[in-house]
Coordinates of C-alpha atoms in Angstrom, one line a residue:
Chain A
M1 CA -20.6 21.8 -297.8
K2 CA -20.2 19.4 -294.9
Q3 CA -21.9 16.0 -295.4
I4 CA -22.8 15.8 -291.7
V5 CA -23.2 18.6 -289.2
R6 CA -23.0 17.7 -285.5
V7 CA -24.9 19.9 -283.0
A8 CA -24.2 19.0 -279.4
A9 CA -26.4 20.0 -276.5
G10 CA -24.6 21.2 -273.4
Q11 CA -27.2 22.8 -271.2
G12 CA -30.9 21.9 -270.9
F13 CA -31.8 24.8 -268.7
W14 CA -30.2 27.5 -266.5
G15 CA -28.8 25.4 -263.6
D16 CA -28.0 22.3 -265.6
D17 CA -24.7 20.3 -265.1
L18 CA -21.9 22.9 -265.3
D19 CA -19.4 20.4 -266.7
A20 CA -21.6 19.1 -269.6
P21 CA -20.4 21.7 -272.2
R22 CA -16.8 20.7 -271.6
R23 CA -17.6 17.0 -271.9
Q24 CA -19.4 17.7 -275.1
A25 CA -16.5 19.7 -276.5
E26 CA -13.8 17.2 -275.5
G27 CA -15.6 13.9 -275.8
G28 CA -15.4 13.7 -279.6
E29 CA -16.1 15.5 -282.8
I30 CA -18.7 18.2 -282.8
D31 CA -19.3 21.3 -285.0
Y32 CA -21.7 23.3 -282.8
L33 CA -22.4 23.5 -279.1
M34 CA -25.9 24.5 -278.3
L35 CA -26.7 25.8 -274.8
D36 CA -30.3 26.4 -273.8
Y37 CA -30.7 28.5 -270.7
L38 CA -34.2 29.7 -270.8
A39 CA -37.4 28.4 -269.1
E40 CA -40.6 30.4 -269.2
V41 CA -39.8 32.6 -266.2
T42 CA -36.0 32.8 -266.5
M43 CA -36.2 36.2 -268.3
S44 CA -38.0 37.7 -265.3
I45 CA -35.4 36.5 -262.9
L46 CA -32.7 38.1 -265.1
Q47 CA -34.7 41.3 -265.3
K48 CA -34.9 41.4 -261.5
Q49 CA -31.1 40.9 -261.3
K50 CA -30.6 43.7 -263.7
E51 CA -32.8 46.0 -261.7
R52 CA -30.6 45.4 -258.7
D53 CA -27.3 45.6 -260.6
P54 CA -27.2 47.1 -264.2
A55 CA -24.2 44.9 -265.0
M56 CA -26.2 41.7 -264.5
G57 CA -29.2 40.3 -266.3
Y58 CA -27.7 37.4 -268.2
A59 CA -26.9 33.8 -267.4
R60 CA -23.5 34.2 -265.6
D61 CA -22.8 30.5 -265.8
F62 CA -22.5 31.0 -269.5
V63 CA -19.2 32.8 -269.2
D64 CA -17.8 29.8 -267.2
A65 CA -19.2 27.5 -269.9
I66 CA -17.4 29.4 -272.6
E67 CA -14.2 29.4 -270.6
S68 CA -14.4 25.6 -270.2
V69 CA -14.6 25.1 -274.0
L70 CA -12.4 28.0 -275.1
S71 CA -9.7 25.9 -276.8
A72 CA -12.3 24.0 -278.7
I73 CA -13.6 27.2 -280.1
T74 CA -10.3 28.9 -280.8
E75 CA -8.4 25.8 -282.0
R76 CA -10.9 23.4 -283.4
G77 CA -13.5 25.8 -284.7
V78 CA -16.4 24.6 -282.6
R79 CA -19.1 27.3 -282.7
V80 CA -21.4 28.0 -279.8
I81 CA -25.0 29.1 -279.9
A82 CA -26.8 30.1 -276.7
N83 CA -29.8 32.0 -275.5
A84 CA -27.8 33.2 -272.5
G85 CA -27.9 36.9 -273.1
G86 CA -31.1 37.4 -271.1
V87 CA -32.0 41.1 -270.8
N88 CA -28.5 42.4 -271.0
L89 CA -26.7 41.1 -274.1
P90 CA -24.0 43.8 -274.2
A91 CA -22.9 42.9 -270.7
C92 CA -22.9 39.2 -271.5
A93 CA -20.8 39.7 -274.7
A94 CA -18.4 42.0 -272.8
A95 CA -18.0 39.4 -270.0
V96 CA -17.2 36.7 -272.6
L97 CA -14.7 38.8 -274.4
E98 CA -13.1 39.9 -271.1
M99 CA -12.7 36.3 -270.0
A100 CA -11.2 35.4 -273.4
K101 CA -8.7 38.3 -273.0
A102 CA -7.7 37.2 -269.5
R103 CA -7.1 33.7 -270.9
G104 CA -4.8 35.0 -273.6
A105 CA -7.4 34.5 -276.4
A106 CA -7.9 38.2 -277.2
G107 CA -9.1 38.7 -280.8
K108 CA -9.7 35.0 -281.2
L109 CA -13.5 35.1 -280.5
K110 CA -16.1 36.8 -282.6
V111 CA -19.3 37.2 -280.6
G112 CA -22.5 37.6 -282.5
V113 CA -25.2 39.4 -280.5
V114 CA -28.8 39.0 -281.5
T115 CA -31.1 41.7 -280.1
G116 CA -34.7 42.8 -280.7
D117 CA -36.6 40.3 -278.6
D118 CA -37.0 42.7 -275.6
L119 CA -40.4 44.4 -275.9
L120 CA -40.5 45.8 -272.4
P121 CA -39.5 49.4 -273.4
R122 CA -42.2 49.3 -276.1
I123 CA -45.1 47.9 -274.1
D124 CA -47.1 51.1 -273.8
E125 CA -46.5 52.1 -277.4
L126 CA -47.7 48.6 -278.5
I127 CA -50.8 48.7 -276.3
S128 CA -51.8 52.2 -277.5
A129 CA -51.3 51.1 -281.1
G130 CA -54.0 48.5 -280.6
H131 CA -51.8 45.4 -279.7
E132 CA -53.7 44.0 -276.8
L133 CA -51.1 41.3 -275.9
A134 CA -54.1 39.3 -274.6
N135 CA -53.3 36.3 -272.4
M136 CA -53.3 33.2 -274.7
D137 CA -54.9 31.1 -271.9
T138 CA -57.5 33.5 -270.5
G139 CA -58.0 36.1 -273.2
E140 CA -57.6 39.0 -270.8
P141 CA -55.8 42.1 -272.2
L142 CA -52.4 42.9 -270.8
S143 CA -53.7 46.3 -269.6
K144 CA -55.2 44.4 -266.7
V145 CA -51.7 43.8 -265.2
R146 CA -49.7 46.4 -267.0
G147 CA -48.4 48.0 -263.8
D148 CA -47.0 44.7 -262.6
V149 CA -45.2 43.7 -265.8
I150 CA -41.4 43.3 -265.3
A151 CA -40.3 41.5 -268.6
A152 CA -41.7 41.1 -272.1
N153 CA -39.8 39.2 -274.7
A154 CA -40.8 38.0 -278.1
Y155 CA -39.7 34.4 -279.0
I156 CA -37.5 34.9 -282.1
G157 CA -36.6 32.4 -284.7
S158 CA -33.5 31.2 -286.5
E159 CA -33.1 34.1 -289.0
P160 CA -30.8 36.4 -287.0
I161 CA -28.8 33.4 -285.7
V162 CA -28.2 32.3 -289.3
E163 CA -27.1 35.8 -290.1
A164 CA -24.7 35.9 -287.2
L165 CA -23.1 32.6 -288.3
A166 CA -22.9 33.8 -291.9
R167 CA -21.0 36.9 -290.6
G168 CA -18.5 34.6 -289.0
A169 CA -19.5 34.6 -285.3
S170 CA -17.8 31.9 -283.3
V171 CA -20.1 32.5 -280.3
V172 CA -23.7 33.6 -280.9
I173 CA -25.6 35.0 -278.0
T174 CA -29.4 35.6 -278.1
G175 CA -32.0 36.8 -275.7
R176 CA -35.4 35.0 -275.8
S177 CA -34.9 33.0 -279.0
T178 CA -36.9 29.8 -279.2
D179 CA -35.0 26.8 -277.8
T180 CA -35.4 24.9 -281.0
A181 CA -34.0 27.7 -283.2
L182 CA -30.6 27.3 -281.5
T183 CA -30.3 23.9 -283.1
M184 CA -32.1 24.6 -286.4
A185 CA -30.1 27.7 -287.2
P186 CA -26.7 26.1 -287.6
L187 CA -28.2 23.4 -289.9
R188 CA -29.9 26.1 -292.0
H189 CA -26.6 28.0 -292.2
E190 CA -24.5 25.0 -293.1
F191 CA -26.9 23.4 -295.6
G192 CA -28.3 26.6 -297.1
W193 CA -31.9 25.5 -296.5
A194 CA -34.3 28.1 -297.9
A195 CA -36.6 30.0 -295.7
D196 CA -39.6 28.2 -297.2
D197 CA -38.1 24.7 -297.3
W198 CA -40.7 23.7 -294.7
D199 CA -39.9 20.0 -294.3
K200 CA -36.2 20.6 -293.7
L201 CA -36.8 23.5 -291.3
A202 CA -39.3 21.3 -289.5
A203 CA -36.6 18.6 -289.2
G204 CA -34.3 21.1 -287.7
I205 CA -36.9 22.1 -285.2
V206 CA -37.6 18.4 -284.2
A207 CA -33.8 17.9 -283.8
G208 CA -33.9 20.9 -281.5
H209 CA -36.8 19.7 -279.5
I210 CA -35.1 16.4 -278.9
I211 CA -31.8 17.8 -277.7
E212 CA -33.0 21.0 -276.0
C213 CA -33.5 19.4 -272.6
G214 CA -30.0 18.0 -272.6
A215 CA -29.8 14.4 -271.2
Q216 CA -33.6 14.1 -271.0
C217 CA -33.4 12.3 -274.4
S218 CA -30.3 10.3 -273.6
G219 CA -31.3 8.3 -270.6
G220 CA -32.0 11.0 -268.0
N221 CA -35.5 11.1 -266.4
C222 CA -36.4 8.1 -268.6
M223 CA -39.1 5.8 -267.3
Y224 CA -38.5 3.0 -269.8
D225 CA -36.2 0.3 -268.4
W226 CA -34.7 2.9 -266.0
R227 CA -32.9 0.4 -263.8
N228 CA -30.7 -0.8 -266.6
I229 CA -29.7 2.6 -268.1
P230 CA -26.0 2.6 -267.5
D231 CA -23.7 5.1 -265.8
L232 CA -26.0 8.1 -265.4
A233 CA -23.2 9.6 -263.2
N234 CA -21.3 10.1 -266.5
V235 CA -24.4 10.6 -268.7
G236 CA -23.7 11.5 -272.3
Y237 CA -25.5 14.6 -273.5
P238 CA -27.1 14.3 -276.9
I239 CA -25.7 15.1 -280.3
A240 CA -27.8 15.6 -283.5
E241 CA -25.8 14.5 -286.5
A242 CA -27.7 16.1 -289.4
A243 CA -27.6 15.7 -293.2
A244 CA -28.5 18.2 -295.8
D245 CA -31.7 16.3 -296.7
G246 CA -33.3 16.9 -293.3
T247 CA -32.6 13.5 -291.8
F248 CA -30.6 13.2 -288.7
T249 CA -29.4 10.8 -286.1
I250 CA -29.4 11.4 -282.3
T251 CA -26.4 10.0 -280.6
K252 CA -23.9 10.7 -277.8
H253 CA -20.1 10.5 -277.4
A254 CA -18.5 7.1 -277.0
G255 CA -17.6 6.1 -273.5
T256 CA -20.4 8.1 -271.9
G257 CA -23.3 6.7 -269.8
G258 CA -26.9 6.9 -270.4
R259 CA -28.7 5.6 -273.5
V260 CA -30.0 6.7 -276.8
S261 CA -32.8 4.5 -278.0
V262 CA -36.2 4.8 -279.6
P263 CA -37.9 4.8 -276.1
T264 CA -35.6 7.4 -274.7
V265 CA -36.1 9.7 -277.7
T266 CA -39.8 9.1 -277.8
E267 CA -40.2 10.1 -274.2
Q268 CA -38.5 13.4 -274.9
L269 CA -40.6 14.0 -278.1
V270 CA -43.8 13.9 -276.1
Y271 CA -42.4 16.1 -273.3
E272 CA -44.4 19.4 -273.0
M273 CA -46.2 18.6 -276.2
G274 CA -49.5 20.3 -277.2
D275 CA -51.2 19.5 -280.5
P276 CA -48.6 17.3 -282.2
T277 CA -49.7 18.2 -285.7
S278 CA -48.9 21.8 -285.0
Y279 CA -45.7 22.5 -283.2
I280 CA -45.6 26.2 -283.9
T281 CA -42.3 28.1 -284.2
P282 CA -41.5 31.5 -285.8
D283 CA -39.9 29.7 -288.7
V284 CA -42.2 26.8 -289.5
V285 CA -45.0 24.7 -288.1
A286 CA -43.7 21.1 -287.6
D287 CA -46.0 18.1 -287.7
F288 CA -44.8 15.6 -285.0
T289 CA -47.2 13.0 -286.3
T290 CA -44.8 12.6 -289.3
I291 CA -41.7 11.8 -287.3
Q292 CA -40.2 8.3 -288.0
L293 CA -37.7 6.8 -285.5
E294 CA -35.5 3.8 -285.9
Q295 CA -32.6 2.3 -284.0
A296 CA -29.6 2.6 -286.2
G297 CA -26.9 1.0 -284.0
E298 CA -26.0 1.2 -280.4
N299 CA -27.0 4.6 -278.9
R300 CA -28.0 5.8 -282.4
V301 CA -31.6 6.7 -283.4
R302 CA -32.3 7.8 -286.9
V303 CA -35.0 10.4 -287.4
H304 CA -36.7 11.0 -290.8
G305 CA -39.9 11.7 -292.6
I306 CA -40.6 15.0 -291.0
K307 CA -43.1 17.4 -292.6
G308 CA -43.5 21.1 -292.0
R309 CA -45.7 23.9 -293.2
P310 CA -45.6 27.7 -293.2
P311 CA -45.6 29.5 -289.9
T312 CA -48.2 32.0 -288.7
D313 CA -47.8 35.8 -288.9
K314 CA -47.5 36.1 -285.1
L315 CA -44.7 35.6 -282.6
K316 CA -45.3 34.4 -279.1
V317 CA -44.4 36.8 -276.4
S318 CA -43.3 35.8 -273.0
I319 CA -44.5 38.4 -270.4
A320 CA -43.7 38.2 -266.7
Y321 CA -45.6 40.1 -264.1
R322 CA -45.7 40.4 -260.3
A323 CA -48.6 38.4 -259.0
G324 CA -48.5 38.5 -255.2
F325 CA -46.7 36.4 -252.7
K326 CA -46.5 32.8 -251.5
A327 CA -44.9 30.7 -248.8
V328 CA -44.8 26.9 -248.2
G329 CA -44.0 25.3 -244.8
T330 CA -43.5 21.7 -243.9
L331 CA -43.6 19.4 -240.9
V332 CA -43.1 15.6 -240.6
Y333 CA -45.6 13.5 -238.7
V334 CA -44.5 10.0 -237.7
W335 CA -46.1 6.6 -236.9
P336 CA -48.4 5.7 -235.4
D337 CA -51.3 7.4 -237.2
A338 CA -49.1 9.7 -239.1
V339 CA -51.7 10.7 -241.7
D340 CA -54.4 11.4 -239.0
K341 CA -51.9 13.6 -237.0
A342 CA -50.9 15.5 -240.2
R343 CA -54.6 16.1 -241.1
A344 CA -55.3 17.3 -237.5
A345 CA -52.4 19.7 -237.7
E346 CA -53.8 21.0 -241.1
R347 CA -57.2 21.7 -239.5
I348 CA -55.6 23.5 -236.5
L349 CA -53.5 25.6 -238.8
R350 CA -56.4 26.6 -241.0
E351 CA -58.4 27.6 -237.9
R352 CA -55.6 29.6 -236.5
L353 CA -55.1 31.5 -239.8
D354 CA -58.8 32.2 -239.8
R355 CA -58.8 33.5 -236.3
L356 CA -55.9 35.8 -237.1
G357 CA -58.1 37.2 -239.8
L358 CA -55.5 36.3 -242.5
R359 CA -57.0 36.1 -246.0
F360 CA -55.4 34.3 -248.9
D361 CA -56.3 33.7 -252.5
H362 CA -55.5 30.1 -251.9
I363 CA -54.4 27.6 -249.2
L364 CA -53.1 24.2 -250.2
A365 CA -52.3 21.4 -247.8
E366 CA -50.6 18.2 -249.2
L367 CA -49.4 15.1 -247.6
V368 CA -46.1 14.2 -249.1
G369 CA -45.5 10.5 -248.8
H370 CA -49.2 9.9 -249.2
S371 CA -51.1 11.8 -251.8
S372 CA -49.3 15.0 -252.8
T373 CA -48.7 14.0 -256.4
H374 CA -51.3 11.3 -257.1
G375 CA -54.1 12.7 -255.1
P376 CA -57.1 10.3 -254.7
L377 CA -55.5 7.9 -257.1
A378 CA -53.0 7.0 -254.4
G379 CA -55.7 5.2 -252.5
A380 CA -55.7 4.5 -248.8
A381 CA -52.3 5.0 -247.1
G382 CA -52.4 2.5 -244.3
D383 CA -50.4 3.2 -241.2
V384 CA -47.4 4.7 -243.0
P385 CA -44.1 5.3 -241.1
E386 CA -44.1 9.0 -241.7
V387 CA -45.8 11.7 -243.8
Q388 CA -44.8 15.3 -244.5
L389 CA -47.5 18.0 -244.1
R390 CA -46.8 20.6 -246.8
F391 CA -48.9 23.7 -246.2
G392 CA -48.8 26.6 -248.6
V393 CA -50.6 30.0 -248.9
R394 CA -50.6 32.7 -251.6
G395 CA -52.2 36.1 -251.8
P396 CA -51.6 39.7 -252.7
D397 CA -50.7 40.8 -249.1
R398 CA -47.1 40.3 -248.2
K399 CA -47.7 40.9 -244.5
A400 CA -50.4 38.2 -244.4
V401 CA -48.1 35.6 -246.0
E402 CA -45.3 36.6 -243.6
R403 CA -47.6 36.2 -240.6
F404 CA -48.4 32.7 -241.9
T405 CA -44.7 31.7 -241.9
R406 CA -44.7 32.2 -238.1
E407 CA -47.5 29.8 -237.5
I408 CA -45.7 26.6 -238.5
A409 CA -43.1 26.1 -235.8
P410 CA -45.5 26.6 -232.8
L411 CA -47.4 23.5 -233.9
V412 CA -44.4 21.4 -232.9
L413 CA -45.2 22.2 -229.2
N414 CA -48.8 23.1 -229.3
G415 CA -50.2 20.7 -231.9
P416 CA -50.6 16.9 -232.5
P417 CA -47.7 14.7 -231.3
S418 CA -44.7 12.9 -232.9
V419 CA -43.7 15.7 -235.1
T420 CA -40.3 16.7 -236.4
G421 CA -38.5 18.0 -239.5
F422 CA -38.7 21.8 -238.7
A423 CA -35.0 22.4 -238.4
G424 CA -35.0 24.5 -241.6
G425 CA -36.6 27.3 -239.8
R426 CA -39.4 29.6 -240.9
P427 CA -40.6 29.3 -244.5
K428 CA -39.4 31.9 -246.9
V429 CA -41.8 34.4 -248.4
E430 CA -41.5 34.4 -252.2
E431 CA -42.7 37.0 -254.6
I432 CA -44.7 35.3 -257.4
V433 CA -43.6 36.3 -260.9
A434 CA -46.2 34.8 -263.1
Y435 CA -46.1 34.0 -266.8
W436 CA -48.4 35.8 -269.3
P437 CA -48.2 34.2 -272.8
A438 CA -49.3 36.5 -275.6
L439 CA -49.0 37.0 -279.4
I440 CA -47.7 39.9 -281.4
D441 CA -47.7 40.6 -285.2
K442 CA -44.3 39.5 -286.6
T443 CA -44.0 42.9 -288.3
Q444 CA -43.7 44.5 -284.8
V445 CA -40.5 42.7 -284.0
R446 CA -37.2 43.7 -285.6
T447 CA -34.1 41.7 -284.7
R448 CA -30.6 43.1 -285.0
V449 CA -27.2 41.3 -285.3
E450 CA -24.0 42.8 -284.1
I451 CA -20.6 41.1 -284.3
I452 CA -18.2 42.1 -281.6
A453 CA -14.6 40.9 -281.5
Chain B
M1 CA -58.3 -9.8 -267.7
K2 CA -57.4 -6.7 -265.8
L3 CA -54.0 -5.1 -266.1
R4 CA -52.4 -1.9 -265.2
L5 CA -51.5 0.7 -267.9
L6 CA -48.1 0.6 -266.2
D7 CA -47.6 -2.9 -267.6
V8 CA -48.2 -1.9 -271.2
A9 CA -47.0 1.7 -271.5
H10 CA -44.4 4.2 -270.4
A11 CA -45.0 7.9 -270.2
R12 CA -43.6 11.4 -269.7
S13 CA -45.3 14.5 -268.6
G14 CA -44.6 18.2 -268.6
D15 CA -46.4 21.6 -268.4
K16 CA -47.6 24.6 -270.3
G17 CA -49.1 27.1 -268.0
D18 CA -51.8 25.6 -265.9
T19 CA -52.0 22.6 -268.3
A20 CA -50.2 19.3 -267.8
N21 CA -49.4 17.1 -270.7
V22 CA -49.0 13.4 -270.5
G23 CA -47.5 11.4 -273.4
V24 CA -48.3 7.7 -273.2
I25 CA -46.2 5.3 -275.2
A26 CA -46.9 1.7 -275.9
L27 CA -44.2 -0.6 -274.5
D28 CA -44.7 -2.9 -277.5
P29 CA -45.7 -1.3 -280.9
A30 CA -48.4 -4.1 -281.2
W31 CA -50.1 -2.7 -278.1
Y32 CA -50.7 0.8 -279.5
P33 CA -54.2 0.0 -281.0
L34 CA -55.3 -1.3 -277.6
L35 CA -54.2 2.0 -276.0
A36 CA -55.8 4.1 -278.7
R37 CA -59.1 2.2 -278.2
E38 CA -59.1 2.2 -274.3
L39 CA -57.6 5.6 -273.5
T40 CA -60.4 7.9 -274.5
A41 CA -60.4 11.5 -273.4
E42 CA -63.5 10.7 -271.3
R43 CA -61.8 7.8 -269.6
V44 CA -58.8 9.9 -268.8
A45 CA -60.9 12.8 -267.5
H46 CA -62.8 10.3 -265.3
H47 CA -59.4 8.9 -264.0
F48 CA -58.3 12.4 -263.0
E49 CA -61.6 13.4 -261.4
G50 CA -60.9 15.7 -258.4
M51 CA -57.3 16.4 -259.6
I52 CA -58.0 18.7 -262.5
T53 CA -60.5 21.5 -263.0
G54 CA -60.6 21.7 -266.8
P55 CA -61.3 19.4 -269.7
V56 CA -59.0 16.7 -271.2
E57 CA -57.8 16.8 -274.8
R58 CA -56.4 13.8 -276.6
F59 CA -54.1 13.6 -279.7
E60 CA -52.9 10.5 -281.5
L61 CA -49.3 9.9 -282.6
P62 CA -49.5 6.4 -284.3
N63 CA -46.0 7.0 -285.7
L64 CA -44.6 7.0 -282.2
R65 CA -47.2 4.5 -280.8
A66 CA -48.1 7.3 -278.5
L67 CA -51.1 9.3 -277.3
N68 CA -50.8 12.8 -275.9
F69 CA -53.2 14.1 -273.3
L70 CA -53.6 17.7 -272.3
L71 CA -55.0 18.0 -268.7
H72 CA -56.3 21.5 -268.4
G73 CA -56.4 23.2 -264.9
A74 CA -54.1 20.5 -263.5
L75 CA -51.5 22.7 -261.8
D76 CA -53.1 25.1 -259.4
G77 CA -52.4 28.0 -261.7
G78 CA -49.1 26.6 -263.0
G79 CA -45.4 27.3 -262.9
T80 CA -44.5 29.9 -260.3
I81 CA -48.0 30.5 -259.0
S82 CA -48.7 27.0 -258.0
L83 CA -48.4 25.8 -254.4
K84 CA -48.3 22.1 -255.5
T85 CA -45.3 19.8 -255.0
D86 CA -45.7 18.9 -258.6
A87 CA -46.2 22.4 -259.9
Q88 CA -44.8 21.5 -263.3
G89 CA -46.8 18.3 -263.8
K90 CA -43.7 16.2 -263.9
V91 CA -45.2 13.1 -262.4
F92 CA -48.8 13.2 -263.8
S93 CA -47.3 10.6 -266.1
T94 CA -47.1 7.9 -263.4
A95 CA -50.5 8.9 -262.1
L96 CA -52.1 8.0 -265.4
L97 CA -50.2 4.7 -265.5
R98 CA -52.2 3.7 -262.4
M99 CA -55.2 3.2 -264.7
V100 CA -56.5 -0.3 -264.8
L101 CA -57.6 -1.7 -268.2
D102 CA -60.1 -4.5 -268.7
V103 CA -59.0 -6.5 -271.8
P104 CA -60.9 -9.5 -273.2
D105 CA -58.9 -12.7 -272.4
A106 CA -58.6 -13.7 -276.1
E107 CA -57.2 -10.4 -277.1
A108 CA -54.8 -10.4 -274.2
K109 CA -53.5 -13.8 -275.4
T110 CA -53.2 -12.7 -279.0
L111 CA -51.3 -9.5 -278.0
K112 CA -49.2 -11.5 -275.5
L113 CA -49.9 -9.0 -272.8
P114 CA -47.9 -9.2 -269.6
G115 CA -49.3 -11.6 -267.0
V116 CA -51.1 -13.8 -269.6
R117 CA -50.7 -17.5 -269.0
A118 CA -49.9 -19.3 -272.2

């Protein structure tokens, strides 16, 4: 058994720094490269892509990421774990293997494919069997929006990833696995942690939470002493160096920018946190109030003391449904009296929409540069040099939202003066794909692991 | 003396649906008890009056010298639905740090709070 297992994070979301995986693989010693591609609504975007083209539906960037670390996998034995498969895991695996073949590495990759998270084909069956899939926030049953559902995926845990690793996969691809399982699974695999070794599993989850957002724990988006965090242009992505006893150290490769310190790690720990005593995952419930951090050298934070307890008998399900349309338009009003001009333009626009008989579920006008993010807390603006009027509407009627998008530009000539910043053209109408979180009995979800070479 | 929360804490915020979370962390471990005493859920709810439509929940993390606040109904529906610039609650953190605390002078001196004259 290895004394220390190094799990390096190479992507914090779909759209993160494309070069980060390569830097993690080449910058020093690592055992696993963990790539997190999924945010709450990513699966629905992938589902839409698959509807347009049956060969799509996974994170295409992932194939490039694997290509950029191919020699690390085939020559140094680095193994990759990623929730990049989206709603089309076979296509994702095939694309990876095809790329490897083209690069002369045919037969050198073993791709482990974890399926079973996709509940979309089973929704009606589940509902008629009495599984309401009620919205966790509102309590409404899914039947209310059933016709608009476009994706439904259970968040799955570490079990099938551990199995894929045990069966020799060098690249493990999942659909909607939890972000944290991608880090915990290799530790469980390497150290042979039992499925009821709650404290160690919880430690693996905490390690996963710290590194799952990439550089956000190693100096990125860090408020503490931000001016003095060095070389963010070359920011080092995080690495969890874990031991069999469930303790670990967060660090980054030598010679990289950014910073790993108690404050940078603490900021990431509280990110998107709910009740800290109950961080619920499919494998374990981790208690974040037990985490102990200490600086253990430059850019090294030691993490220990973590307690866990048994999980619930449910899995969370991420459901995406079509929920109408929206559009947001902007104009910039300039000194003198920029705020008053922008407010006047807002009033005129509201009145025109009203006269046109356009009805929306919601209209929101913000003044960027004045109060768009801090609201009334921002206080009086004074006579600011410029302010951006940001005007948005949403509603069920696409035509009404489209009509709205034609009402912005005319204001430049027929509204209040000293206005600019409309060169981008008409605002785009966007279909809203909303998120419906629900729970399902664990017994209803069966995962499968397939190894493809 | 009066001082800004910004001078004694740092923070990060994020989202879960229509709820924003703000984790507030003491800049000096010795200042955590002050934050735990002053930053009640009621006080934070009052601070965000007009910006959120739901209640505020508070959780303590003394191990991290941090408090976690859940601001319900903060994001105009949240995520993809929201029309807000800050649809994911990324900068509610700094909005909370605008809060002004009133700390007894003697305590401010003992805790060596920023801006205290020796």
